[in-house]
Amino acid sequence: MRKRIGKASAILITAAMLTAMLSSAAYAETAGEGVKSLMSQASSGQASQSTSSSAQDSQSNEAKSASITKAKAEELARKYVNIPEEYVLQGANLSSDRLIKGIRNIWGLSFVKRVNNKQTGSIYVGIHADNGQLINYSFHNAVDTKPSYPLKVERDAAETVAEAFISEVAADYAGKVKLNESYGAAVLPALTGDVRHHFRFDRYVNELPFLDNYIDVVVDSEGYVVEYNFVWDDTIVFPRVESYLTLEQATKKLHDTATPELKYIMTAGENGKRIPALTYELAPFSIHAVTGSKWDEAIYRHYRYAGEVSEKPVTDKPLSSKPQLTNIKEEQAIEFVTSAFGLPEGAELNHSSYNEYTDDVTEQLSSSWNFSWNVKKDGKEAGSIWAAVDGQTGAVQSYNLYWRNSDAPEGKELFALADATKAAEEIIKKQLPWLSHELHLIKPDPKQYENLSASDLSSYYIRFVHKVHGASIEYDHVNVTIDAKTGEITGFESNIHPFDYSKQAPKTIATSEAIARFMDYYQVQLTYKVANEYSLDGQPIPIEKYNVMLASGDSDSIEKVTIESTVNLVYRLEAKPLDERVFLDAVSGQWRSMETGEVTQLERPQVLDIEGHWAQRQLELMVAYKALDVVDGKVRPNALIKRGELIKMLVIARNGGNRYYATANDSSAQNSSSFKDISVGSEYFAYVEDALQQNLIDIGDGSFNPEGTVTRDEMAELIVRALGYNTLAQHEHIFADKFNDSQHIKNKGQAAIVVGLNIMSANADGKFQPSKKVQRAEAATAFFRYLQSRADLQEAPLRY
């Protein structure tokens, strides 16, 4: 398929911009007659009643009330997105979406293309079954064209394609949306030609944004629309708000309302080892745009895990000392499970295994016993049990009891929530007595269990937070599951990492300073927000119960459910686009990388010494990916590049920036560097090890010389290795020798390849200058051209 979508007339306004990048023939194809005319046809009653025998129908009762037949939906789909005839309708499904008021019927149509009995492409189209609106579209092609670098269609041109597509298939809505400038915008420039440009056009009501309604369009780097999603609810009634806080006032209110939380997270430390880091976290939240009061989402949402963390731990002091490491025998491990949970009558052990492993995080040798039991009643299997026990401490790590038939008798009351909570705390005291003073109960919100019977609720899920010095430990968790009918403990999960924490609380930056940092991290957005309250027979019900009704198809009960919707105007915090995941160090107040733990910045450093430089674009690309460092605003383009810098640049360019930290993260399994002059903590370590593993460099005498300079001869060999042609380059007789200094070139085949591909060049005298040292700008340019050549050398798919 791969056809650009949209009538030629809709694209004329941008033809001048795109002509240089796209062939004019691509715009000759049309997508039908436009949304308005198609929708009017659909509602005129002229739709054909025939059906496609190739499709498998799944029609519910709503099919009788759908205005558009499957045949008409297929006709509309083919016109909207210009589906070629060789794509046949494979399947059709009629489903419903719940709107604020009423439902929306959607035909989901799947088209496939097959060549020699193999599927080579697929298209999915969703059509509104009542008015013919295009709801969604996605295209996947197993046989694709090769990507080019730089991109044939950059983001600005792709935006024009997206806008034209919306004007074509959603003409009635094009004037109600505005482009979200930050959504989908790549923070880093592309390093590969296989790129998808994502655009989101937000809905505007009363000239104010409603960010939960939007139109998504995805355009690939050749200018083809490959995905479309229409997320919209026309049944929402929006209030007109005449007066509300200004952006400046709202920002101050958000600042004053913010409550950062101290947490321990896992990050990379010395030698790539994963270690705890104390951080401030501030989850995004909203305030009412009129009053400035905090938007309390708990009022409108009911989560199974909702609750408030208790200020006091389970006990004031530890009830015992931490277990000493030893070797636990099988019989001992079974006894630990039995004494902790009391295996039910009829339990028979059917599996036992012992495992030893090196913990990926702590690098410590760990072990565990794993068991399973069958539970029989009256000679028949009635349930099963799984359990795991720490092989060195005897602590039960997990316990799960499953009853095959646990239906509650009619009229049976639920086991009290308060009793379930107490039972969970008691098992904590029994199983984790050395940690009971650091475990805090997450008190379940009783409202989520109101109006629920034993048939509605099977279990209580009681959770505990591990805290040290008042900071929550994100990577630890303890959960207890209580049978809501019997009060029996049916589940226990304990995952506590064996890290040592300082006895004294670390000195952290002030909360006000942390908030100020986060206000740089977030952007403030104004939007409408919809909150729903569900009621059955006049009584509020949790959203879980409503979802159970939907899943079970309980249409009688669903019809009795009323949804009370409230629309408010709010200001909310939204994270700004960043090129890496970061956290705020609570001790230093610096932003650090989640992957490496290194200090980083929210904004890319400004480079002051490359404006107007002949290699400005190439240098900016390498700076963006941190392949070249910036010191005091300078990248020093004419300075000689170091060997370590060149390898870093190569690995980043070769891997598209995607494996920037991968080797560093894996270094925990590698206790020493492969080179004697590259320490594990070196900034080049990850890249040098990656290059060695990819056979781009050799171990040689065991020295790498990261601070040494690089000759053009050496860089040529490195680039040819990255292209995968180094073995071919050894056959020098294949390549014409056109260099006037050929006698001085060590790697003649490699030099011929890089010059032939225009990655490097000879000088005006026809000399390759193999011994000349490479400057940083020259290296950046060579690797930019390497990216171009790599795309050009990629084989295009064979068409048949």
XYZ file of N, CA, C and O in Angstrom, residues 535-682:
592
model
N -23.123 5.086 39.827
C -24.142 4.743 40.824
C -25.019 3.623 40.289
O -25.313 3.560 39.083
N -25.427 2.745 41.186
C -26.349 1.656 40.870
C -27.510 1.711 41.844
O -27.302 1.652 43.064
N -28.704 1.874 41.306
C -29.901 2.013 42.128
C -29.760 3.156 43.130
O -30.159 3.057 44.295
N -29.112 4.222 42.682
C -28.981 5.395 43.526
C -27.839 5.357 44.508
O -27.598 6.332 45.236
N -27.067 4.227 44.550
C -25.951 4.107 45.478
C -24.629 4.132 44.709
O -24.486 3.445 43.690
N -23.636 4.926 45.193
C -22.337 4.968 44.508
C -21.674 3.585 44.502
O -21.784 2.835 45.467
N -21.029 3.250 43.409
C -20.295 1.994 43.310
C -18.880 2.289 42.817
O -18.650 3.259 42.092
N -17.900 1.461 43.215
C -16.535 1.659 42.720
C -16.439 1.295 41.253
O -17.231 0.492 40.735
N -15.469 1.880 40.591
C -15.311 1.630 39.166
C -14.999 0.159 38.903
O -15.330 -0.384 37.851
N -14.373 -0.524 39.923
C -14.079 -1.949 39.739
C -15.349 -2.753 39.511
O -15.398 -3.646 38.663
N -16.376 -2.441 40.280
C -17.618 -3.189 40.138
C -18.243 -2.926 38.776
O -18.775 -3.847 38.134
N -18.186 -1.685 38.335
C -18.730 -1.361 37.025
C -17.977 -2.106 35.928
O -18.575 -2.638 34.987
N -16.652 -2.186 36.056
C -15.855 -2.904 35.061
C -16.165 -4.392 35.060
O -16.133 -5.046 34.017
N -16.448 -4.961 36.248
C -16.834 -6.359 36.325
C -18.147 -6.591 35.566
O -18.309 -7.590 34.858
N -19.077 -5.659 35.709
C -20.349 -5.757 34.973
C -20.098 -5.770 33.462
O -20.687 -6.568 32.721
N -19.212 -4.872 33.008
C -18.919 -4.802 31.579
C -18.272 -6.095 31.096
O -18.625 -6.633 30.037
N -17.311 -6.608 31.892
C -16.595 -7.806 31.490
C -17.508 -9.030 31.450
O -17.354 -9.917 30.612
N -18.465 -9.089 32.357
C -19.352 -10.249 32.443
C -20.556 -10.138 31.507
O -21.318 -11.098 31.348
N -20.744 -8.975 30.902
C -21.867 -8.785 30.011
C -23.202 -8.695 30.731
O -24.252 -9.067 30.181
N -23.157 -8.201 31.961
C -24.373 -8.081 32.775
C -25.164 -6.860 32.306
O -25.159 -5.806 32.927
N -25.854 -7.018 31.167
C -26.522 -5.879 30.539
C -27.634 -5.302 31.407
O -27.857 -4.088 31.413
N -28.340 -6.179 32.180
C -29.431 -5.674 33.023
C -28.906 -4.698 34.068
O -29.495 -3.634 34.298
N -27.787 -5.078 34.712
C -27.216 -4.194 35.733
C -26.593 -2.955 35.113
O -26.686 -1.856 35.665
N -25.970 -3.134 33.951
C -25.315 -2.000 33.284
C -26.335 -0.919 32.953
O -26.066 0.282 33.105
N -27.509 -1.340 32.511
C -28.539 -0.373 32.166
C -28.999 0.439 33.371
O -29.497 1.565 33.228
N -28.843 -0.124 34.570
C -29.267 0.572 35.786
C -28.201 1.529 36.308
O -28.473 2.336 37.201
N -26.981 1.401 35.773
C -25.880 2.251 36.232
C -26.020 3.639 35.631
O -26.230 3.808 34.431
N -25.907 4.630 36.474
C -25.890 6.018 36.010
C -24.499 6.596 36.218
O -23.814 6.260 37.196
N -24.085 7.420 35.282
C -22.762 8.048 35.359
C -22.965 9.554 35.492
O -23.526 10.199 34.605
N -22.542 10.067 36.609
C -22.629 11.508 36.853
C -21.265 12.117 36.539
O -20.264 11.797 37.185
N -21.219 12.963 35.531
C -19.950 13.527 35.088
C -19.832 14.992 35.498
O -20.800 15.748 35.382
N -18.669 15.333 35.972
C -18.375 16.713 36.338
C -17.198 17.189 35.492
O -16.177 16.510 35.414
N -17.357 18.329 34.848
C -16.302 18.892 34.014
C -15.741 20.126 34.706
O -16.489 21.050 35.041
N -14.448 20.122 34.948
C -13.779 21.242 35.609
C -12.622 21.738 34.758
O -12.033 20.976 33.968
N -12.283 22.976 34.946
C -11.103 23.544 34.312
C -9.972 23.493 35.335
O -10.123 23.963 36.465
N -8.841 22.883 34.953
C -7.734 22.701 35.886
C -6.421 23.125 35.245
O -6.293 23.198 34.020
N -5.469 23.410 36.101
C -4.070 23.530 35.699
C -3.363 22.264 36.179
O -3.545 21.844 37.326
N -2.580 21.659 35.318
C -1.894 20.431 35.711
C -0.421 20.492 35.344
O -0.010 21.250 34.451
N 0.352 19.686 36.053
C 1.780 19.578 35.769
C 2.011 18.467 34.751
O 1.444 17.379 34.858
N 2.843 18.741 33.793
C 3.198 17.758 32.768
C 4.705 17.819 32.558
O 5.286 18.903 32.406
N 5.371 16.666 32.572
C 6.820 16.636 32.419
C 7.237 17.170 31.055
O 6.628 16.844 30.031
N 8.282 17.966 31.041
C 8.815 18.470 29.779
C 9.551 17.344 29.047
O 10.074 16.429 29.684
N 9.603 17.401 27.725
C 10.337 16.373 26.976
C 11.828 16.429 27.310
O 12.433 17.508 27.305
N 12.411 15.282 27.621
C 13.841 15.187 27.928
C 14.447 14.055 27.104
O 13.739 13.151 26.654
N 15.753 14.099 26.926
C 16.404 13.056 26.152
C 16.898 11.901 27.018
O 17.534 10.978 26.508
N 16.608 11.930 28.311
C 16.970 10.832 29.202
C 16.105 10.896 30.452
O 15.523 11.929 30.779
N 15.997 9.767 31.140
C 15.259 9.735 32.394
C 16.164 10.231 33.515
O 17.331 9.853 33.602
N 15.632 11.090 34.369
C 16.440 11.715 35.403
C 15.757 11.584 36.759
O 14.564 11.277 36.855
N 16.528 11.813 37.814
C 15.973 11.920 39.157
C 16.685 13.043 39.900
O 17.822 13.411 39.561
N 16.019 13.572 40.911
C 16.568 14.675 41.694
C 17.249 14.108 42.927
O 16.595 13.540 43.803
N 18.558 14.251 42.998
C 19.329 13.781 44.142
C 18.938 14.620 45.358
O 19.116 15.838 45.375
N 18.402 13.950 46.382
C 17.893 14.674 47.550
C 19.010 15.247 48.402
O 18.778 16.159 49.194
N 20.220 14.734 48.259
C 21.339 15.213 49.064
C 22.042 16.387 48.387
O 22.278 17.426 48.998
N 22.373 16.237 47.108
C 23.114 17.283 46.399
C 22.215 18.304 45.724
O 22.663 19.408 45.414
N 20.951 17.919 45.445
C 20.058 18.818 44.733
C 20.303 18.841 43.239
O 19.736 19.662 42.524
N 21.127 17.909 42.725
C 21.436 17.857 41.294
C 20.537 16.842 40.589
O 20.097 15.856 41.186
N 20.315 17.080 39.311
C 19.633 16.095 38.477
C 20.649 15.062 38.039
O 21.764 15.403 37.637
N 20.251 13.796 38.125
C 21.161 12.720 37.748
C 20.456 11.755 36.806
O 19.233 11.617 36.821
N 21.233 11.075 36.006
C 20.694 10.118 35.045
C 20.216 8.860 35.760
O 20.920 8.308 36.617
N 19.027 8.383 35.409
C 18.508 7.147 35.982
C 19.340 5.955 35.555
O 19.467 4.975 36.293
N 19.912 6.001 34.344
C 20.655 4.861 33.821
C 22.063 4.754 34.390
O 22.538 3.664 34.687
N 22.737 5.879 34.542
C 24.135 5.838 34.949
C 24.396 6.426 36.327
O 25.450 6.169 36.909
N 23.482 7.222 36.837
C 23.713 7.903 38.105
C 24.547 9.153 37.958
O 24.781 9.877 38.934
N 24.998 9.454 36.742
C 25.850 10.619 36.524
C 25.041 11.917 36.609
O 23.859 11.954 36.284
N 25.717 12.991 37.031
C 25.085 14.311 37.077
C 24.776 14.750 35.652
O 25.589 14.585 34.733
N 23.579 15.292 35.463
C 23.164 15.722 34.128
C 22.400 17.030 34.235
O 22.287 17.606 35.323
N 21.878 17.507 33.120
C 21.148 18.769 33.075
C 19.807 18.550 32.393
O 19.654 17.655 31.555
N 18.829 19.381 32.741
C 17.529 19.290 32.095
C 17.569 19.863 30.688
O 16.817 19.435 29.816
N 18.438 20.831 30.472
C 18.547 21.440 29.158
C 19.905 21.142 28.561
O 20.911 21.057 29.269
N 19.916 20.965 27.253
C 21.156 20.696 26.546
C 22.067 21.919 26.635
O 21.617 23.055 26.468
N 23.355 21.707 26.913
C 24.262 22.857 27.050
C 24.392 23.636 25.741
O 24.389 23.062 24.654
N 24.493 24.946 25.865
C 24.658 25.810 24.704
C 26.114 25.778 24.243
O 27.031 25.904 25.044
N 26.292 25.599 22.950
C 27.638 25.567 22.373
C 27.913 26.926 21.733
O 27.132 27.400 20.899
N 29.021 27.532 22.119
C 29.300 28.907 21.706
C 30.315 29.035 20.592
O 30.457 30.123 20.020
N 31.009 27.945 20.267
C 32.127 28.100 19.333
C 31.944 27.349 18.015
O 32.919 27.039 17.333
N 30.694 27.046 17.623
C 30.504 26.357 16.343
C 29.534 27.103 15.426
O 29.248 26.633 14.322
N 29.032 28.246 15.851
C 28.126 29.024 15.019
C 28.841 29.422 13.730
O 29.900 30.062 13.743
N 28.283 29.005 12.583
C 28.874 29.322 11.293
C 30.010 28.407 10.893
O 30.571 28.557 9.796
N 30.370 27.457 11.727
C 31.444 26.519 11.391
C 30.995 25.621 10.243
O 29.817 25.273 10.129
N 31.920 25.220 9.379
C 31.559 24.399 8.222
C 30.956 23.052 8.632
O 30.207 22.431 7.867
N 31.223 22.598 9.853
C 30.684 21.325 10.336
C 29.679 21.542 11.469
O 29.514 20.677 12.329
N 28.999 22.688 11.478
C 28.107 23.019 12.583
C 27.033 21.945 12.799
O 26.815 21.495 13.928
N 26.353 21.547 11.720
C 25.269 20.577 11.867
C 25.782 19.250 12.418
O 25.165 18.652 13.302
N 26.911 18.788 11.899
C 27.468 17.510 12.333
C 27.923 17.571 13.786
O 27.726 16.620 14.555
N 28.511 18.688 14.166
C 28.961 18.857 15.542
C 27.771 18.919 16.499
O 27.796 18.328 17.585
N 26.714 19.623 16.095
C 25.520 19.707 16.932
C 24.903 18.333 17.146
O 24.404 18.023 18.232
N 24.938 17.483 16.134
C 24.403 16.134 16.251
C 25.172 15.338 17.294
O 24.583 14.677 18.162
N 26.495 15.407 17.239
C 27.313 14.650 18.181
C 27.225 15.218 19.599
O 27.265 14.467 20.573
N 27.073 16.531 19.714
C 26.901 17.140 21.032
C 25.574 16.710 21.630
O 25.464 16.423 22.830
N 24.530 16.640 20.801
C 23.207 16.249 21.282
C 23.235 14.873 21.908
O 22.570 14.609 22.920
N 24.018 13.957 21.344
C 24.112 12.599 21.872
C 25.261 12.425 22.861
O 25.591 11.308 23.238
N 25.853 13.550 23.250
C 26.947 13.556 24.224
C 28.132 12.733 23.753
O 28.893 12.186 24.554
N 28.264 12.617 22.424
C 29.438 11.953 21.870
C 30.647 12.869 21.931
O 31.785 12.410 21.894
N 30.390 14.171 21.990
C 31.455 15.152 22.201
C 31.084 15.968 23.428
O 29.940 16.406 23.569
N 32.042 16.179 24.313
C 31.759 16.930 25.526
C 31.839 18.430 25.267
O 32.516 18.887 24.341
N 31.112 19.164 26.071
C 31.107 20.627 25.995
C 31.646 21.162 27.318
O 31.096 20.860 28.381
N 32.717 21.936 27.263
C 33.347 22.491 28.457
C 33.304 24.012 28.353
O 33.801 24.586 27.379
N 32.652 24.623 29.333
C 32.529 26.084 29.353
C 31.901 26.603 28.063
O 32.297 27.645 27.519
N 30.927 25.853 27.543
C 30.217 26.277 26.343
C 30.978 26.053 25.050
O 30.545 26.501 23.993
N 32.087 25.347 25.108
C 32.904 25.157 23.912
C 33.077 23.672 23.606
O 33.297 22.864 24.496
N 32.990 23.340 22.297
C 33.178 21.963 21.855
C 34.550 21.780 21.201
O 34.970 20.676 20.933
N 35.251 22.886 20.932
C 36.606 22.873 20.385
C 36.674 22.071 19.078
O 37.306 21.010 19.009
N 36.020 22.531 18.023
C 35.925 21.748 16.779
C 37.257 21.465 16.106
O 37.399 20.452 15.414
N 38.249 22.340 16.306
C 39.527 22.160 15.619
C 40.555 21.415 16.454
O 41.684 21.183 15.989
N 40.173 21.023 17.669
C 41.090 20.247 18.497
C 41.152 18.817 17.975
O 40.209 18.316 17.344
N 42.277 18.143 18.216
C 42.423 16.754 17.778
C 41.540 15.851 18.635
O 41.428 16.027 19.842
N 40.892 14.894 17.985
C 40.008 13.999 18.708
C 40.814 12.893 19.369
O 41.832 12.435 18.845
N 40.377 12.482 20.546
C 41.051 11.411 21.281
C 40.499 10.056 20.846
O 39.385 9.952 20.353
N 41.278 9.033 21.079
C 40.854 7.678 20.707
C 39.577 7.278 21.454
O 38.666 6.680 20.881
N 39.526 7.628 22.725
C 38.328 7.301 23.495
C 37.095 8.012 22.959
O 36.011 7.439 22.869
N 37.270 9.293 22.584
C 36.159 10.057 22.038
C 35.691 9.477 20.710
O 34.485 9.401 20.430
N 36.638 9.029 19.882
C 36.280 8.490 18.577
C 35.469 7.202 18.725
O 34.482 6.993 18.011
N 35.892 6.347 19.639
C 35.164 5.098 19.857
C 33.771 5.394 20.403
O 32.774 4.775 19.992
N 33.679 6.332 21.308
C 32.371 6.710 21.852
C 31.467 7.206 20.729
O 30.285 6.840 20.643
N 32.021 8.034 19.842
C 31.259 8.571 18.726
C 30.800 7.456 17.792
O 29.655 7.427 17.325
N 31.685 6.501 17.532
C 31.355 5.398 16.639
C 30.223 4.543 17.205
O 29.265 4.216 16.499
N 30.334 4.163 18.468
C 29.331 3.293 19.073
C 27.969 3.969 19.088
O 26.941 3.343 18.797
N 27.940 5.245 19.431
C 26.673 5.967 19.469
C 26.075 6.074 18.070
O 24.881 5.840 17.864
N 26.910 6.407 17.066
C 26.416 6.520 15.696
C 25.953 5.170 15.168
O 24.896 5.058 14.545
N 26.706 4.143 15.447
C 26.389 2.804 14.923
C 25.119 2.237 15.524
O 24.361 1.534 14.854
N 24.878 2.521 16.782
C 23.729 1.948 17.471
C 22.536 2.888 17.532
O 21.603 2.655 18.286
N 22.572 3.943 16.780
C 21.431 4.839 16.724
C 21.128 5.530 18.028
O 20.025 6.024 18.238
N 22.094 5.562 18.956
C 21.884 6.187 20.256
C 21.118 5.301 21.222
O 20.976 5.631 22.400
N 20.635 4.146 20.756
C 19.757 3.317 21.586
C 20.491 2.545 22.666
O 19.892 2.180 23.670
N 21.765 2.278 22.482
C 22.495 1.489 23.475
C 23.529 2.352 24.184
O 24.609 1.911 24.539
N 23.191 3.573 24.387
C 24.119 4.533 24.977
C 24.624 4.072 26.338
O 25.765 4.271 26.697
N 23.756 3.394 27.134
C 24.152 2.989 28.473
C 24.178 1.475 28.655
O 24.441 0.996 29.724
N 23.885 0.719 27.586
C 23.650 -0.706 27.771
C 24.845 -1.440 28.358
O 24.718 -2.207 29.303
N 26.041 -1.216 27.803
C 27.197 -1.939 28.304
C 27.532 -1.522 29.726
O 27.916 -2.339 30.554
N 27.353 -0.255 30.031
C 27.609 0.216 31.392
C 26.705 -0.486 32.380
O 27.119 -0.868 33.467
N 25.464 -0.714 32.003
C 24.536 -1.400 32.893
C 24.907 -2.855 33.062
O 24.611 -3.476 34.078
N 25.526 -3.438 32.039
C 25.890 -4.847 32.113
C 27.245 -5.068 32.782
O 27.671 -6.201 32.970
N 27.932 -4.006 33.122
C 29.298 -4.144 33.616
C 29.375 -4.816 34.976
O 30.445 -5.225 35.406
N 28.231 -4.951 35.658
C 28.258 -5.617 36.956
C 28.699 -7.059 36.811
O 29.252 -7.654 37.727
N 28.449 -7.631 35.612
C 28.860 -9.017 35.380
C 30.313 -9.078 34.927
O 30.871 -10.135 34.710
N 30.937 -7.929 34.759
C 32.302 -7.863 34.265
C 33.098 -7.019 35.260
O 33.038 -5.814 35.271
N 33.841 -7.679 36.125
C 34.480 -7.001 37.251
C 35.715 -6.207 36.858
O 36.254 -5.473 37.674
N 36.204 -6.367 35.638
C 37.396 -5.632 35.227
C 37.296 -5.280 33.762
O 36.554 -5.896 32.993
N 38.051 -4.259 33.367
C 38.064 -3.823 31.979
C 38.914 -4.766 31.138
O 39.838 -5.412 31.628
N 38.592 -4.836 29.848
C 39.385 -5.672 28.939
C 40.738 -5.040 28.633
O 41.647 -5.735 28.171
N 40.854 -3.734 28.878
C 42.105 -3.021 28.617
C 42.686 -2.517 29.933
O 41.965 -1.994 30.788
N 43.986 -2.625 30.064
C 44.639 -2.269 31.322
C 44.666 -0.765 31.581
O 44.870 -0.343 32.718
N 44.459 0.043 30.536
C 44.482 1.495 30.743
C 43.090 2.116 30.638
O 42.949 3.319 30.464
N 42.046 1.289 30.728
C 40.653 1.772 30.778
C 40.024 1.221 32.051
O 39.778 0.018 32.158
N 39.787 2.066 33.021
C 39.164 1.601 34.260
C 37.664 1.405 34.053
O 37.068 1.989 33.144
N 37.071 0.577 34.904
C 35.631 0.330 34.811
C 34.853 1.627 35.018
O 33.767 1.811 34.478
N 35.420 2.553 35.775
C 34.738 3.813 36.027
C 34.997 4.878 34.981
O 34.472 5.991 35.083
N 35.769 4.566 33.940
C 36.095 5.542 32.904
C 34.855 5.909 32.091
O 33.972 5.076 31.864
